[in-house]
């Protein structure tokens, strides 16, 4: 899952246990891959002040369950706000050992080449808690409610989709924002479908062959808010059993972005060299 919430909206305005995740990792193969997406504005409210967005997202996923998973993520956009154009640049590097319940992250965001945020640290599952050691910008330690890390959550979504589960909730920690909070999520999974030759992403998705995909939507909620609440962010996408995603919709509330897969490279077999 992409760290798509990572400070993007802010830049414009200057559960768990590990047993289920370990079982899923043994039976589901996340394929190492590099995916490139073109980003554009789908809709925006007058309140957003946004007249147009163009950009590109590059997501590289590598590793294996036995050696851990690495991600390299970059998301660059040119945002037309009427009286000018702002360039935002988000960069994220993570490492996750699903079986050991450990996660490292280094997230940076820039606006017009000026650094806005630089957050790094490490997290570890500890019983029904997650312990966080932030190393930047200020060193501090904290403890949060038990949560899933990104690859572990992806494995959970795929495992539940394979079982035909359509709606479920999870708590996630991905190191985004200030790296000091978890997010409650509600995931909705549709029935499996096949791509067609008329699909606008068919050429880019050719390495996936005739594999089925699930339409998935995930809403993120601030666990600190009280009472009924709207999601602070939601994303929808087409998800393949090997972890590749395409046809993205990124809803930030006042504006919505779309992401279309333009290039996909498979970098190795699912589960790497694990035996």
JSON list of C-alpha atoms in Angstrom, two decimals, residues 6 10-11 13 24 34 42 80 119 132 140 151 160 169 181 183 190 209 230 238 256 259:
[
{"chain": "A", "resi": 6, "resn": "UNK", "atom": "CA", "xyz": [2.16, 11.30, 3.65]},
{"chain": "A", "resi": 10, "resn": "UNK", "atom": "CA", "xyz": [-0.59, 19.47, 4.54]},
{"chain": "A", "resi": 11, "resn": "UNK", "atom": "CA", "xyz": [2.03, 20.46, 1.98]},
{"chain": "A", "resi": 13, "resn": "UNK", "atom": "CA", "xyz": [-1.37, 24.54, 3.09]},
{"chain": "A", "resi": 24, "resn": "UNK", "atom": "CA", "xyz": [-0.58, -14.78, 5.03]},
{"chain": "A", "resi": 34, "resn": "UNK", "atom": "CA", "xyz": [8.36, -1.06, -10.09]},
{"chain": "A", "resi": 42, "resn": "UNK", "atom": "CA", "xyz": [-10.20, 14.37, -10.91]},
{"chain": "A", "resi": 80, "resn": "UNK", "atom": "CA", "xyz": [-2.04, 25.09, -10.20]},
{"chain": "A", "resi": 119, "resn": "UNK", "atom": "CA", "xyz": [10.45, 12.18, 9.68]},
{"chain": "A", "resi": 132, "resn": "UNK", "atom": "CA", "xyz": [8.06, 3.75, 18.18]},
{"chain": "A", "resi": 140, "resn": "UNK", "atom": "CA", "xyz": [11.74, 10.45, 21.24]},
{"chain": "A", "resi": 151, "resn": "UNK", "atom": "CA", "xyz": [3.16, -4.86, 3.90]},
{"chain": "A", "resi": 160, "resn": "UNK", "atom": "CA", "xyz": [-9.37, -11.59, 3.37]},
{"chain": "A", "resi": 169, "resn": "UNK", "atom": "CA", "xyz": [-11.47, -2.88, 9.86]},
{"chain": "A", "resi": 181, "resn": "UNK", "atom": "CA", "xyz": [0.01, 8.09, 15.37]},
{"chain": "A", "resi": 183, "resn": "UNK", "atom": "CA", "xyz": [-5.01, 5.23, 11.82]},
{"chain": "A", "resi": 190, "resn": "UNK", "atom": "CA", "xyz": [-15.59, -5.95, -4.38]},
{"chain": "A", "resi": 209, "resn": "UNK", "atom": "CA", "xyz": [-1.59, -11.28, -18.00]},
{"chain": "A", "resi": 230, "resn": "UNK", "atom": "CA", "xyz": [-15.75, 11.40, 7.96]},
{"chain": "A", "resi": 238, "resn": "UNK", "atom": "CA", "xyz": [-7.64, -2.35, -8.45]},
{"chain": "A", "resi": 256, "resn": "UNK", "atom": "CA", "xyz": [-9.53, 14.09, -5.56]},
{"chain": "A", "resi": 259, "resn": "UNK", "atom": "CA", "xyz": [-3.56, 7.78, -10.93]}
]
